[in-house]
């Protein structure tokens, strides 16, 4: 399977995917392109260090969201991408991309959906809201992408504890290290081995 990864920032989730491919956790997939909406994303440096083609497609270079998404779509088609992975990608993907890649786009979100997700919940803001609410458990979710932000069928989730002295930064690191970097490669491996099916908008994992 050809994997296309969408990034915006540091790329630690991209790194987790690269490491999983290198150590055999992900067997039937390889990254053919990394696309960033931010030219300064360190994720592009990670791609370069691993000989993966990196491309910047910045929404500010397009007249509107639709044209930006058309550019993303044609790029993925050019690279014959089978699975699109949003790994810390902050731009909104639109209906033309979602329709063309129906149930072939997955996203990692740093909370246990349906908590702390949807419009405005991204990056540190998620963990800030978790600490403000005082929940004792949080975590990460990998889900298929549909038209509803963070609303697609859930593939995997993993919980981590919220500790008394957590800051939003400490909590983000724990969620990434103990949840995101584990379930994202696992979900990609399941997908590449054709072990995911969707029934009544729920994901079933075939043995
Ligand atoms: C982090 O907040 C992570 O929780 C979320 O996207 C942000 C950046 O991730 N998934 P990355 O280091 O760029 O993969």
mmCIF file with all atom_site columns, C-alpha atoms and ligand atoms in Angstrom:
data_model
loop_
_atom_site.group_PDB
_atom_site.id
_atom_site.type_symbol
_atom_site.label_atom_id
_atom_site.label_alt_id
_atom_site.label_comp_id
_atom_site.label_asym_id
_atom_site.label_entity_id
_atom_site.label_seq_id
_atom_site.pdbx_PDB_ins_code
_atom_site.Cartn_x
_atom_site.Cartn_y
_atom_site.Cartn_z
_atom_site.occupancy
_atom_site.B_iso_or_equiv
_atom_site.pdbx_formal_charge
_atom_site.auth_seq_id
_atom_site.auth_comp_id
_atom_site.auth_asym_id
_atom_site.auth_atom_id
_atom_site.pdbx_PDB_model_num
ATOM   1   C CA . UNK A 1 1   ? 0.000   0.000   0.000  1.00 0.00 ? 1   UNK A CA 1
ATOM   2   C CA . UNK A 1 2   ? 1.209   3.486   -0.885 1.00 0.00 ? 2   UNK A CA 1
ATOM   3   C CA . UNK A 1 3   ? 0.807   5.814   2.110  1.00 0.00 ? 3   UNK A CA 1
ATOM   4   C CA . UNK A 1 4   ? 0.592   9.594   1.870  1.00 0.00 ? 4   UNK A CA 1
ATOM   5   C CA . UNK A 1 5   ? 1.109   11.459  5.169  1.00 0.00 ? 5   UNK A CA 1
ATOM   6   C CA . UNK A 1 6   ? -0.284  14.956  5.800  1.00 0.00 ? 6   UNK A CA 1
ATOM   7   C CA . UNK A 1 7   ? 1.627   16.995  8.415  1.00 0.00 ? 7   UNK A CA 1
ATOM   8   C CA . UNK A 1 8   ? 1.781   20.528  9.826  1.00 0.00 ? 8   UNK A CA 1
ATOM   9   C CA . UNK A 1 9   ? 4.303   20.481  12.667 1.00 0.00 ? 9   UNK A CA 1
ATOM   10  C CA . UNK A 1 10  ? 6.983   18.542  14.501 1.00 0.00 ? 10  UNK A CA 1
ATOM   11  C CA . UNK A 1 11  ? 6.099   15.198  12.859 1.00 0.00 ? 11  UNK A CA 1
ATOM   12  C CA . UNK A 1 12  ? 6.463   12.905  15.858 1.00 0.00 ? 12  UNK A CA 1
ATOM   13  C CA . UNK A 1 13  ? 3.517   10.851  14.587 1.00 0.00 ? 13  UNK A CA 1
ATOM   14  C CA . UNK A 1 14  ? 5.166   10.700  11.144 1.00 0.00 ? 14  UNK A CA 1
ATOM   15  C CA . UNK A 1 15  ? 8.313   9.503   12.900 1.00 0.00 ? 15  UNK A CA 1
ATOM   16  C CA . UNK A 1 16  ? 6.329   6.786   14.668 1.00 0.00 ? 16  UNK A CA 1
ATOM   17  C CA . UNK A 1 17  ? 5.052   5.567   11.287 1.00 0.00 ? 17  UNK A CA 1
ATOM   18  C CA . UNK A 1 18  ? 8.553   5.628   9.767  1.00 0.00 ? 18  UNK A CA 1
ATOM   19  C CA . UNK A 1 19  ? 9.930   3.680   12.760 1.00 0.00 ? 19  UNK A CA 1
ATOM   20  C CA . UNK A 1 20  ? 7.079   1.151   12.553 1.00 0.00 ? 20  UNK A CA 1
ATOM   21  C CA . UNK A 1 21  ? 7.793   0.519   8.861  1.00 0.00 ? 21  UNK A CA 1
ATOM   22  C CA . UNK A 1 22  ? 11.518  0.161   9.588  1.00 0.00 ? 22  UNK A CA 1
ATOM   23  C CA . UNK A 1 23  ? 10.988  -2.265  12.496 1.00 0.00 ? 23  UNK A CA 1
ATOM   24  C CA . UNK A 1 24  ? 8.398   -4.382  10.672 1.00 0.00 ? 24  UNK A CA 1
ATOM   25  C CA . UNK A 1 25  ? 5.323   -3.374  12.718 1.00 0.00 ? 25  UNK A CA 1
ATOM   26  C CA . UNK A 1 26  ? 3.867   -2.062  9.458  1.00 0.00 ? 26  UNK A CA 1
ATOM   27  C CA . UNK A 1 27  ? 4.604   -4.682  6.793  1.00 0.00 ? 27  UNK A CA 1
ATOM   28  C CA . UNK A 1 28  ? 2.472   -3.980  3.724  1.00 0.00 ? 28  UNK A CA 1
ATOM   29  C CA . UNK A 1 29  ? 2.774   -0.238  3.537  1.00 0.00 ? 29  UNK A CA 1
ATOM   30  C CA . UNK A 1 30  ? 5.366   2.377   2.684  1.00 0.00 ? 30  UNK A CA 1
ATOM   31  C CA . UNK A 1 31  ? 5.282   6.161   2.680  1.00 0.00 ? 31  UNK A CA 1
ATOM   32  C CA . UNK A 1 32  ? 5.491   7.545   -0.852 1.00 0.00 ? 32  UNK A CA 1
ATOM   33  C CA . UNK A 1 33  ? 4.900   11.212  -0.011 1.00 0.00 ? 33  UNK A CA 1
ATOM   34  C CA . UNK A 1 34  ? 4.800   13.606  2.953  1.00 0.00 ? 34  UNK A CA 1
ATOM   35  C CA . UNK A 1 35  ? 2.743   16.747  2.372  1.00 0.00 ? 35  UNK A CA 1
ATOM   36  C CA . UNK A 1 36  ? 2.913   19.713  4.734  1.00 0.00 ? 36  UNK A CA 1
ATOM   37  C CA . UNK A 1 37  ? 0.726   22.833  4.734  1.00 0.00 ? 37  UNK A CA 1
ATOM   38  C CA . UNK A 1 38  ? 3.591   24.591  6.544  1.00 0.00 ? 38  UNK A CA 1
ATOM   39  C CA . UNK A 1 39  ? 6.969   25.063  4.854  1.00 0.00 ? 39  UNK A CA 1
ATOM   40  C CA . UNK A 1 40  ? 8.746   25.240  8.228  1.00 0.00 ? 40  UNK A CA 1
ATOM   41  C CA . UNK A 1 41  ? 7.365   21.974  9.614  1.00 0.00 ? 41  UNK A CA 1
ATOM   42  C CA . UNK A 1 42  ? 10.138  19.857  11.110 1.00 0.00 ? 42  UNK A CA 1
ATOM   43  C CA . UNK A 1 43  ? 8.180   16.875  9.781  1.00 0.00 ? 43  UNK A CA 1
ATOM   44  C CA . UNK A 1 44  ? 9.613   17.762  6.335  1.00 0.00 ? 44  UNK A CA 1
ATOM   45  C CA . UNK A 1 45  ? 13.121  17.367  7.750  1.00 0.00 ? 45  UNK A CA 1
ATOM   46  C CA . UNK A 1 46  ? 12.161  13.945  9.121  1.00 0.00 ? 46  UNK A CA 1
ATOM   47  C CA . UNK A 1 47  ? 10.936  12.967  5.646  1.00 0.00 ? 47  UNK A CA 1
ATOM   48  C CA . UNK A 1 48  ? 14.198  14.180  4.073  1.00 0.00 ? 48  UNK A CA 1
ATOM   49  C CA . UNK A 1 49  ? 16.286  12.255  6.621  1.00 0.00 ? 49  UNK A CA 1
ATOM   50  C CA . UNK A 1 50  ? 14.397  9.124   5.592  1.00 0.00 ? 50  UNK A CA 1
ATOM   51  C CA . UNK A 1 51  ? 14.567  9.722   1.814  1.00 0.00 ? 51  UNK A CA 1
ATOM   52  C CA . UNK A 1 52  ? 10.823  10.297  1.568  1.00 0.00 ? 52  UNK A CA 1
ATOM   53  C CA . UNK A 1 53  ? 9.714   12.988  -0.930 1.00 0.00 ? 53  UNK A CA 1
ATOM   54  C CA . UNK A 1 54  ? 8.382   16.035  0.899  1.00 0.00 ? 54  UNK A CA 1
ATOM   55  C CA . UNK A 1 55  ? 6.030   18.621  -0.623 1.00 0.00 ? 55  UNK A CA 1
ATOM   56  C CA . UNK A 1 56  ? 4.541   21.869  0.691  1.00 0.00 ? 56  UNK A CA 1
ATOM   57  C CA . UNK A 1 57  ? 0.934   22.566  -0.283 1.00 0.00 ? 57  UNK A CA 1
ATOM   58  C CA . UNK A 1 58  ? -0.037  25.717  1.576  1.00 0.00 ? 58  UNK A CA 1
ATOM   59  C CA . UNK A 1 59  ? -3.703  26.703  1.730  1.00 0.00 ? 59  UNK A CA 1
ATOM   60  C CA . UNK A 1 60  ? -2.698  30.373  1.513  1.00 0.00 ? 60  UNK A CA 1
ATOM   61  C CA . UNK A 1 61  ? -1.490  29.739  -2.046 1.00 0.00 ? 61  UNK A CA 1
ATOM   62  C CA . UNK A 1 62  ? -5.021  28.849  -3.180 1.00 0.00 ? 62  UNK A CA 1
ATOM   63  C CA . UNK A 1 63  ? -8.028  31.082  -3.681 1.00 0.00 ? 63  UNK A CA 1
ATOM   64  C CA . UNK A 1 64  ? -10.223 28.938  -1.469 1.00 0.00 ? 64  UNK A CA 1
ATOM   65  C CA . UNK A 1 65  ? -10.551 25.697  0.503  1.00 0.00 ? 65  UNK A CA 1
ATOM   66  C CA . UNK A 1 66  ? -11.887 23.872  -2.556 1.00 0.00 ? 66  UNK A CA 1
ATOM   67  C CA . UNK A 1 67  ? -8.866  24.686  -4.727 1.00 0.00 ? 67  UNK A CA 1
ATOM   68  C CA . UNK A 1 68  ? -6.533  23.733  -1.882 1.00 0.00 ? 68  UNK A CA 1
ATOM   69  C CA . UNK A 1 69  ? -8.251  20.363  -1.591 1.00 0.00 ? 69  UNK A CA 1
ATOM   70  C CA . UNK A 1 70  ? -8.132  19.840  -5.362 1.00 0.00 ? 70  UNK A CA 1
ATOM   71  C CA . UNK A 1 71  ? -4.375  20.383  -5.148 1.00 0.00 ? 71  UNK A CA 1
ATOM   72  C CA . UNK A 1 72  ? -4.099  17.838  -2.315 1.00 0.00 ? 72  UNK A CA 1
ATOM   73  C CA . UNK A 1 73  ? -6.210  15.344  -4.244 1.00 0.00 ? 73  UNK A CA 1
ATOM   74  C CA . UNK A 1 74  ? -4.269  15.623  -7.491 1.00 0.00 ? 74  UNK A CA 1
ATOM   75  C CA . UNK A 1 75  ? -0.993  15.273  -5.563 1.00 0.00 ? 75  UNK A CA 1
ATOM   76  C CA . UNK A 1 76  ? -2.188  12.070  -3.907 1.00 0.00 ? 76  UNK A CA 1
ATOM   77  C CA . UNK A 1 77  ? -3.377  10.712  -7.259 1.00 0.00 ? 77  UNK A CA 1
ATOM   78  C CA . UNK A 1 78  ? -0.017  11.579  -8.877 1.00 0.00 ? 78  UNK A CA 1
ATOM   79  C CA . UNK A 1 79  ? 1.709   9.491   -6.199 1.00 0.00 ? 79  UNK A CA 1
ATOM   80  C CA . UNK A 1 80  ? -0.894  6.694   -6.516 1.00 0.00 ? 80  UNK A CA 1
ATOM   81  C CA . UNK A 1 81  ? -1.589  6.950   -2.784 1.00 0.00 ? 81  UNK A CA 1
ATOM   82  C CA . UNK A 1 82  ? -3.883  4.213   -1.395 1.00 0.00 ? 82  UNK A CA 1
ATOM   83  C CA . UNK A 1 83  ? -4.120  5.475   2.199  1.00 0.00 ? 83  UNK A CA 1
ATOM   84  C CA . UNK A 1 84  ? -3.926  9.079   3.412  1.00 0.00 ? 84  UNK A CA 1
ATOM   85  C CA . UNK A 1 85  ? -2.800  9.542   7.036  1.00 0.00 ? 85  UNK A CA 1
ATOM   86  C CA . UNK A 1 86  ? -3.383  12.890  8.767  1.00 0.00 ? 86  UNK A CA 1
ATOM   87  C CA . UNK A 1 87  ? -0.592  13.070  11.366 1.00 0.00 ? 87  UNK A CA 1
ATOM   88  C CA . UNK A 1 88  ? -0.863  16.368  13.196 1.00 0.00 ? 88  UNK A CA 1
ATOM   89  C CA . UNK A 1 89  ? -2.354  18.010  10.086 1.00 0.00 ? 89  UNK A CA 1
ATOM   90  C CA . UNK A 1 90  ? -4.130  21.246  10.975 1.00 0.00 ? 90  UNK A CA 1
ATOM   91  C CA . UNK A 1 91  ? -5.868  22.175  7.711  1.00 0.00 ? 91  UNK A CA 1
ATOM   92  C CA . UNK A 1 92  ? -9.412  21.042  6.992  1.00 0.00 ? 92  UNK A CA 1
ATOM   93  C CA . UNK A 1 93  ? -9.788  18.387  4.302  1.00 0.00 ? 93  UNK A CA 1
ATOM   94  C CA . UNK A 1 94  ? -12.801 19.010  2.095  1.00 0.00 ? 94  UNK A CA 1
ATOM   95  C CA . UNK A 1 95  ? -15.543 16.909  0.544  1.00 0.00 ? 95  UNK A CA 1
ATOM   96  C CA . UNK A 1 96  ? -13.838 16.318  -2.813 1.00 0.00 ? 96  UNK A CA 1
ATOM   97  C CA . UNK A 1 97  ? -10.835 14.701  -1.130 1.00 0.00 ? 97  UNK A CA 1
ATOM   98  C CA . UNK A 1 98  ? -13.034 12.811  1.365  1.00 0.00 ? 98  UNK A CA 1
ATOM   99  C CA . UNK A 1 99  ? -15.363 11.533  -1.375 1.00 0.00 ? 99  UNK A CA 1
ATOM   100 C CA . UNK A 1 100 ? -12.493 10.404  -3.611 1.00 0.00 ? 100 UNK A CA 1
ATOM   101 C CA . UNK A 1 101 ? -10.788 8.707   -0.645 1.00 0.00 ? 101 UNK A CA 1
ATOM   102 C CA . UNK A 1 102 ? -13.917 7.390   1.082  1.00 0.00 ? 102 UNK A CA 1
ATOM   103 C CA . UNK A 1 103 ? -12.745 5.434   4.174  1.00 0.00 ? 103 UNK A CA 1
ATOM   104 C CA . UNK A 1 104 ? -9.170  5.722   2.949  1.00 0.00 ? 104 UNK A CA 1
ATOM   105 C CA . UNK A 1 105 ? -8.201  8.687   5.128  1.00 0.00 ? 105 UNK A CA 1
ATOM   106 C CA . UNK A 1 106 ? -7.319  8.184   8.794  1.00 0.00 ? 106 UNK A CA 1
ATOM   107 C CA . UNK A 1 107 ? -6.612  10.771  11.472 1.00 0.00 ? 107 UNK A CA 1
ATOM   108 C CA . UNK A 1 108 ? -5.011  10.700  14.920 1.00 0.00 ? 108 UNK A CA 1
ATOM   109 C CA . UNK A 1 109 ? -6.733  12.871  17.518 1.00 0.00 ? 109 UNK A CA 1
ATOM   110 C CA . UNK A 1 110 ? -5.201  13.439  20.979 1.00 0.00 ? 110 UNK A CA 1
ATOM   111 C CA . UNK A 1 111 ? -8.298  12.647  23.078 1.00 0.00 ? 111 UNK A CA 1
ATOM   112 C CA . UNK A 1 112 ? -10.812 9.842   23.616 1.00 0.00 ? 112 UNK A CA 1
ATOM   113 C CA . UNK A 1 113 ? -13.441 10.845  21.029 1.00 0.00 ? 113 UNK A CA 1
ATOM   114 C CA . UNK A 1 114 ? -16.274 11.923  21.514 1.00 0.00 ? 114 UNK A CA 1
ATOM   115 C CA . UNK A 1 115 ? -14.692 13.895  24.358 1.00 0.00 ? 115 UNK A CA 1
ATOM   116 C CA . UNK A 1 116 ? -12.650 17.028  23.650 1.00 0.00 ? 116 UNK A CA 1
ATOM   117 C CA . UNK A 1 117 ? -12.916 16.931  19.866 1.00 0.00 ? 117 UNK A CA 1
ATOM   118 C CA . UNK A 1 118 ? -14.445 18.820  16.961 1.00 0.00 ? 118 UNK A CA 1
ATOM   119 C CA . UNK A 1 119 ? -13.983 22.440  15.935 1.00 0.00 ? 119 UNK A CA 1
ATOM   120 C CA . UNK A 1 120 ? -11.249 24.240  17.875 1.00 0.00 ? 120 UNK A CA 1
ATOM   121 C CA . UNK A 1 121 ? -9.899  21.120  19.620 1.00 0.00 ? 121 UNK A CA 1
ATOM   122 C CA . UNK A 1 122 ? -6.363  20.546  18.353 1.00 0.00 ? 122 UNK A CA 1
ATOM   123 C CA . UNK A 1 123 ? -2.822  20.342  19.734 1.00 0.00 ? 123 UNK A CA 1
ATOM   124 C CA . UNK A 1 124 ? -2.307  21.722  23.242 1.00 0.00 ? 124 UNK A CA 1
ATOM   125 C CA . UNK A 1 125 ? -5.855  23.136  23.346 1.00 0.00 ? 125 UNK A CA 1
ATOM   126 C CA . UNK A 1 126 ? -7.166  19.592  23.726 1.00 0.00 ? 126 UNK A CA 1
ATOM   127 C CA . UNK A 1 127 ? -5.028  18.935  26.802 1.00 0.00 ? 127 UNK A CA 1
ATOM   128 C CA . UNK A 1 128 ? -5.827  22.353  28.228 1.00 0.00 ? 128 UNK A CA 1
ATOM   129 C CA . UNK A 1 129 ? -9.548  21.472  28.096 1.00 0.00 ? 129 UNK A CA 1
ATOM   130 C CA . UNK A 1 130 ? -8.861  18.033  29.635 1.00 0.00 ? 130 UNK A CA 1
ATOM   131 C CA . UNK A 1 131 ? -7.067  19.615  32.611 1.00 0.00 ? 131 UNK A CA 1
ATOM   132 C CA . UNK A 1 132 ? -9.730  22.307  32.970 1.00 0.00 ? 132 UNK A CA 1
ATOM   133 C CA . UNK A 1 133 ? -12.521 19.688  33.116 1.00 0.00 ? 133 UNK A CA 1
ATOM   134 C CA . UNK A 1 134 ? -10.602 17.593  35.620 1.00 0.00 ? 134 UNK A CA 1
ATOM   135 C CA . UNK A 1 135 ? -11.085 14.204  33.930 1.00 0.00 ? 135 UNK A CA 1
ATOM   136 C CA . UNK A 1 136 ? -8.893  11.416  35.315 1.00 0.00 ? 136 UNK A CA 1
ATOM   137 C CA . UNK A 1 137 ? -8.413  9.525   32.068 1.00 0.00 ? 137 UNK A CA 1
ATOM   138 C CA . UNK A 1 138 ? -7.662  10.842  28.596 1.00 0.00 ? 138 UNK A CA 1
ATOM   139 C CA . UNK A 1 139 ? -5.915  9.305   25.585 1.00 0.00 ? 139 UNK A CA 1
ATOM   140 C CA . UNK A 1 140 ? -5.898  9.211   21.789 1.00 0.00 ? 140 UNK A CA 1
ATOM   141 C CA . UNK A 1 141 ? -8.171  8.043   18.988 1.00 0.00 ? 141 UNK A CA 1
ATOM   142 C CA . UNK A 1 142 ? -7.484  6.927   15.421 1.00 0.00 ? 142 UNK A CA 1
ATOM   143 C CA . UNK A 1 143 ? -10.540 7.268   13.193 1.00 0.00 ? 143 UNK A CA 1
ATOM   144 C CA . UNK A 1 144 ? -11.591 7.345   9.563  1.00 0.00 ? 144 UNK A CA 1
ATOM   145 C CA . UNK A 1 145 ? -12.140 10.861  8.272  1.00 0.00 ? 145 UNK A CA 1
ATOM   146 C CA . UNK A 1 146 ? -15.572 11.935  7.059  1.00 0.00 ? 146 UNK A CA 1
ATOM   147 C CA . UNK A 1 147 ? -17.288 15.298  6.646  1.00 0.00 ? 147 UNK A CA 1
ATOM   148 C CA . UNK A 1 148 ? -17.702 15.800  10.398 1.00 0.00 ? 148 UNK A CA 1
ATOM   149 C CA . UNK A 1 149 ? -14.493 17.037  12.094 1.00 0.00 ? 149 UNK A CA 1
ATOM   150 C CA . UNK A 1 150 ? -13.243 14.091  14.264 1.00 0.00 ? 150 UNK A CA 1
ATOM   151 C CA . UNK A 1 151 ? -16.599 12.441  13.536 1.00 0.00 ? 151 UNK A CA 1
ATOM   152 C CA . UNK A 1 152 ? -15.631 9.410   11.435 1.00 0.00 ? 152 UNK A CA 1
ATOM   153 C CA . UNK A 1 153 ? -15.799 5.736   12.504 1.00 0.00 ? 153 UNK A CA 1
ATOM   154 C CA . UNK A 1 154 ? -13.366 4.981   15.332 1.00 0.00 ? 154 UNK A CA 1
ATOM   155 C CA . UNK A 1 155 ? -10.610 2.455   14.569 1.00 0.00 ? 155 UNK A CA 1
ATOM   156 C CA . UNK A 1 156 ? -8.524  2.336   17.791 1.00 0.00 ? 156 UNK A CA 1
ATOM   157 C CA . UNK A 1 157 ? -8.334  4.184   21.088 1.00 0.00 ? 157 UNK A CA 1
ATOM   158 C CA . UNK A 1 158 ? -5.837  4.055   23.941 1.00 0.00 ? 158 UNK A CA 1
ATOM   159 C CA . UNK A 1 159 ? -6.254  5.611   27.401 1.00 0.00 ? 159 UNK A CA 1
ATOM   160 C CA . UNK A 1 160 ? -3.646  7.273   29.579 1.00 0.00 ? 160 UNK A CA 1
ATOM   161 C CA . UNK A 1 161 ? -4.014  8.644   33.142 1.00 0.00 ? 161 UNK A CA 1
ATOM   162 C CA . UNK A 1 162 ? -4.196  12.349  33.932 1.00 0.00 ? 162 UNK A CA 1
ATOM   163 C CA . UNK A 1 163 ? -1.925  12.994  36.952 1.00 0.00 ? 163 UNK A CA 1
ATOM   164 C CA . UNK A 1 164 ? -2.277  15.665  39.619 1.00 0.00 ? 164 UNK A CA 1
ATOM   165 C CA . UNK A 1 165 ? 0.704   17.816  38.616 1.00 0.00 ? 165 UNK A CA 1
ATOM   166 C CA . UNK A 1 166 ? 0.220   17.547  34.868 1.00 0.00 ? 166 UNK A CA 1
ATOM   167 C CA . UNK A 1 167 ? 0.694   20.632  32.770 1.00 0.00 ? 167 UNK A CA 1
ATOM   168 C CA . UNK A 1 168 ? -0.776  20.661  29.267 1.00 0.00 ? 168 UNK A CA 1
ATOM   169 C CA . UNK A 1 169 ? 2.724   20.067  27.885 1.00 0.00 ? 169 UNK A CA 1
ATOM   170 C CA . UNK A 1 170 ? 3.449   17.093  30.170 1.00 0.00 ? 170 UNK A CA 1
ATOM   171 C CA . UNK A 1 171 ? 0.050   15.601  29.376 1.00 0.00 ? 171 UNK A CA 1
ATOM   172 C CA . UNK A 1 172 ? 0.540   16.067  25.623 1.00 0.00 ? 172 UNK A CA 1
ATOM   173 C CA . UNK A 1 173 ? 3.852   14.239  25.802 1.00 0.00 ? 173 UNK A CA 1
ATOM   174 C CA . UNK A 1 174 ? 2.301   11.331  27.742 1.00 0.00 ? 174 UNK A CA 1
ATOM   175 C CA . UNK A 1 175 ? -0.622  11.055  25.295 1.00 0.00 ? 175 UNK A CA 1
ATOM   176 C CA . UNK A 1 176 ? 1.773   11.070  22.331 1.00 0.00 ? 176 UNK A CA 1
ATOM   177 C CA . UNK A 1 177 ? 4.296   8.650   23.845 1.00 0.00 ? 177 UNK A CA 1
ATOM   178 C CA . UNK A 1 178 ? 1.862   6.209   25.471 1.00 0.00 ? 178 UNK A CA 1
ATOM   179 C CA . UNK A 1 179 ? -1.032  6.405   23.031 1.00 0.00 ? 179 UNK A CA 1
ATOM   180 C CA . UNK A 1 180 ? -0.621  8.213   19.689 1.00 0.00 ? 180 UNK A CA 1
ATOM   181 C CA . UNK A 1 181 ? 2.696   6.733   18.669 1.00 0.00 ? 181 UNK A CA 1
ATOM   182 C CA . UNK A 1 182 ? 1.350   3.247   19.436 1.00 0.00 ? 182 UNK A CA 1
ATOM   183 C CA . UNK A 1 183 ? -2.167  3.202   17.991 1.00 0.00 ? 183 UNK A CA 1
ATOM   184 C CA . UNK A 1 184 ? -1.454  5.155   14.787 1.00 0.00 ? 184 UNK A CA 1
ATOM   185 C CA . UNK A 1 185 ? 1.083   2.602   13.445 1.00 0.00 ? 185 UNK A CA 1
ATOM   186 C CA . UNK A 1 186 ? -1.162  -0.222  14.692 1.00 0.00 ? 186 UNK A CA 1
ATOM   187 C CA . UNK A 1 187 ? -4.161  1.174   12.818 1.00 0.00 ? 187 UNK A CA 1
ATOM   188 C CA . UNK A 1 188 ? -2.100  1.625   9.637  1.00 0.00 ? 188 UNK A CA 1
ATOM   189 C CA . UNK A 1 189 ? -0.868  -1.970  9.924  1.00 0.00 ? 189 UNK A CA 1
ATOM   190 C CA . UNK A 1 190 ? -4.450  -3.235  10.307 1.00 0.00 ? 190 UNK A CA 1
ATOM   191 C CA . UNK A 1 191 ? -5.518  -1.199  7.274  1.00 0.00 ? 191 UNK A CA 1
ATOM   192 C CA . UNK A 1 192 ? -2.607  -2.391  5.122  1.00 0.00 ? 192 UNK A CA 1
ATOM   193 C CA . UNK A 1 193 ? -3.463  -5.988  6.044  1.00 0.00 ? 193 UNK A CA 1
ATOM   194 C CA . UNK A 1 194 ? -7.111  -5.443  5.035  1.00 0.00 ? 194 UNK A CA 1
ATOM   195 C CA . UNK A 1 195 ? -8.311  -6.239  8.556  1.00 0.00 ? 195 UNK A CA 1
ATOM   196 C CA . UNK A 1 196 ? -10.659 -3.242  8.909  1.00 0.00 ? 196 UNK A CA 1
ATOM   197 C CA . UNK A 1 197 ? -14.286 -3.322  7.824  1.00 0.00 ? 197 UNK A CA 1
ATOM   198 C CA . UNK A 1 198 ? -17.033 -0.780  8.519  1.00 0.00 ? 198 UNK A CA 1
ATOM   199 C CA . UNK A 1 199 ? -20.579 -1.866  9.380  1.00 0.00 ? 199 UNK A CA 1
ATOM   200 C CA . UNK A 1 200 ? -23.296 0.577   10.490 1.00 0.00 ? 200 UNK A CA 1
ATOM   201 C CA . UNK A 1 201 ? -20.623 3.256   10.796 1.00 0.00 ? 201 UNK A CA 1
ATOM   202 C CA . UNK A 1 202 ? -18.626 1.105   13.238 1.00 0.00 ? 202 UNK A CA 1
ATOM   203 C CA . UNK A 1 203 ? -15.192 -0.384  12.544 1.00 0.00 ? 203 UNK A CA 1
ATOM   204 C CA . UNK A 1 204 ? -14.783 -4.152  12.904 1.00 0.00 ? 204 UNK A CA 1
ATOM   205 C CA . UNK A 1 205 ? -11.298 -5.625  13.158 1.00 0.00 ? 205 UNK A CA 1
ATOM   206 C CA . UNK A 1 206 ? -11.035 -8.978  11.378 1.00 0.00 ? 206 UNK A CA 1
ATOM   207 C CA . UNK A 1 207 ? -8.941  -11.638 13.113 1.00 0.00 ? 207 UNK A CA 1
HETATM 208 C C1 . LIG B 2 .   ? 0.072   16.875  18.537 1.00 0.00 ? 1   LIG B C1 1
HETATM 209 O O1 . LIG B 2 .   ? -0.749  17.726  19.324 1.00 0.00 ? 1   LIG B O1 1
HETATM 210 C C2 . LIG B 2 .   ? -0.590  15.550  18.420 1.00 0.00 ? 1   LIG B C2 1
HETATM 211 O O2 . LIG B 2 .   ? -1.273  15.240  19.628 1.00 0.00 ? 1   LIG B O2 1
HETATM 212 C C3 . LIG B 2 .   ? -1.581  15.765  17.334 1.00 0.00 ? 1   LIG B C3 1
HETATM 213 O O3 . LIG B 2 .   ? -0.943  16.661  16.420 1.00 0.00 ? 1   LIG B O3 1
HETATM 214 C C4 . LIG B 2 .   ? 0.057   17.421  17.140 1.00 0.00 ? 1   LIG B C4 1
HETATM 215 C C5 . LIG B 2 .   ? 1.405   17.391  16.491 1.00 0.00 ? 1   LIG B C5 1
HETATM 216 O O4 . LIG B 2 .   ? 1.764   16.088  16.237 1.00 0.00 ? 1   LIG B O4 1
HETATM 217 N N1 . LIG B 2 .   ? -1.939  14.513  16.719 1.00 0.00 ? 1   LIG B N1 1
HETATM 218 P P1 . LIG B 2 .   ? 3.132   15.750  15.435 1.00 0.00 ? 1   LIG B P1 1
HETATM 219 O O5 . LIG B 2 .   ? 4.252   15.779  16.453 1.00 0.00 ? 1   LIG B O5 1
HETATM 220 O O6 . LIG B 2 .   ? 3.319   16.822  14.385 1.00 0.00 ? 1   LIG B O6 1
HETATM 221 O O7 . LIG B 2 .   ? 2.910   14.389  14.875 1.00 0.00 ? 1   LIG B O7 1
#
